[in-house]
């Protein structure tokens, strides 16, 4: 990549683009261990951190770190943990004015073990009453943003937000992670862009062959941009211009902590789309942001700045390869 071409990854002139993230807000306790447990017993960590994150929250932090204006709509309980979650996210540069305090509910918490290979074991807890109340979402309210990104943890609010974004003609992006039965199918029709995690994509498509997976999901949700993130195996997406499934390799890094890497990818992607960045460059930016995060222990706190991402992108220019397969074509007559 030449020095002159790096300008496409710089923020556009004018005010920072506004991205609304909707969904999970969790107080995570991270323990760093040599290896993940395989049975009962006691395991002694050698490092730990408590941080407010979750899919939408971590994505919002990525938006802020990359120079965007990030807002978060999530729910916490009326407890001290909820106060800590909101304070932590606010101190991280996220607008939490749209957060909801739910009387009688407990805030979401999780315990996470991260081993020396960067892999993790997550034990999350979500109070069933945390996401029962759904506030109204209007087209006028959503029109103040340049893009919205929703996760699958608050499906009813996510759906209202996606529909309002569609009506306002702004990008409506779905973080297609593993969810309860029917959640993806409920949200996807209202999304303009869907970036699936590999486990969720394989579960929906019924196969582990990623080229087939992308093609089958594109056939299922023809109206949307379709992508699948596959960790160290890079990312795949359906190129609507060529009608091909394409693949971008992942940057090579030594993974210390993969927690929140997918969320950082989604936040970077949402900001890139809000800025009008072409899809291929948006995927490069997002891939590099996620990869750099993996080099740092601490979940979303490892999200890189825009300057850090752009500096590394100057020396990373792998080709985007077309991946041909029998099941990726659009259905006939569509």
PDB file of C-alpha atoms in Angstrom, residues 31 38 69 149 255 263 281:
ATOM      1  CA  UNK A  31      -8.800 -13.282  34.883  1.00  0.00           C
ATOM      2  CA  UNK A  38     -10.612 -28.815  31.710  1.00  0.00           C
ATOM      3  CA  UNK A  69     -18.856  10.112  18.031  1.00  0.00           C
ATOM      4  CA  UNK A 149     -25.193  -0.828  15.014  1.00  0.00           C
ATOM      5  CA  UNK A 255      -2.819 -13.051  20.144  1.00  0.00           C
ATOM      6  CA  UNK A 263     -16.885  -6.172  18.843  1.00  0.00           C
ATOM      7  CA  UNK A 281     -11.384  -0.555   2.723  1.00  0.00           C
TER       8      UNK A 281
END
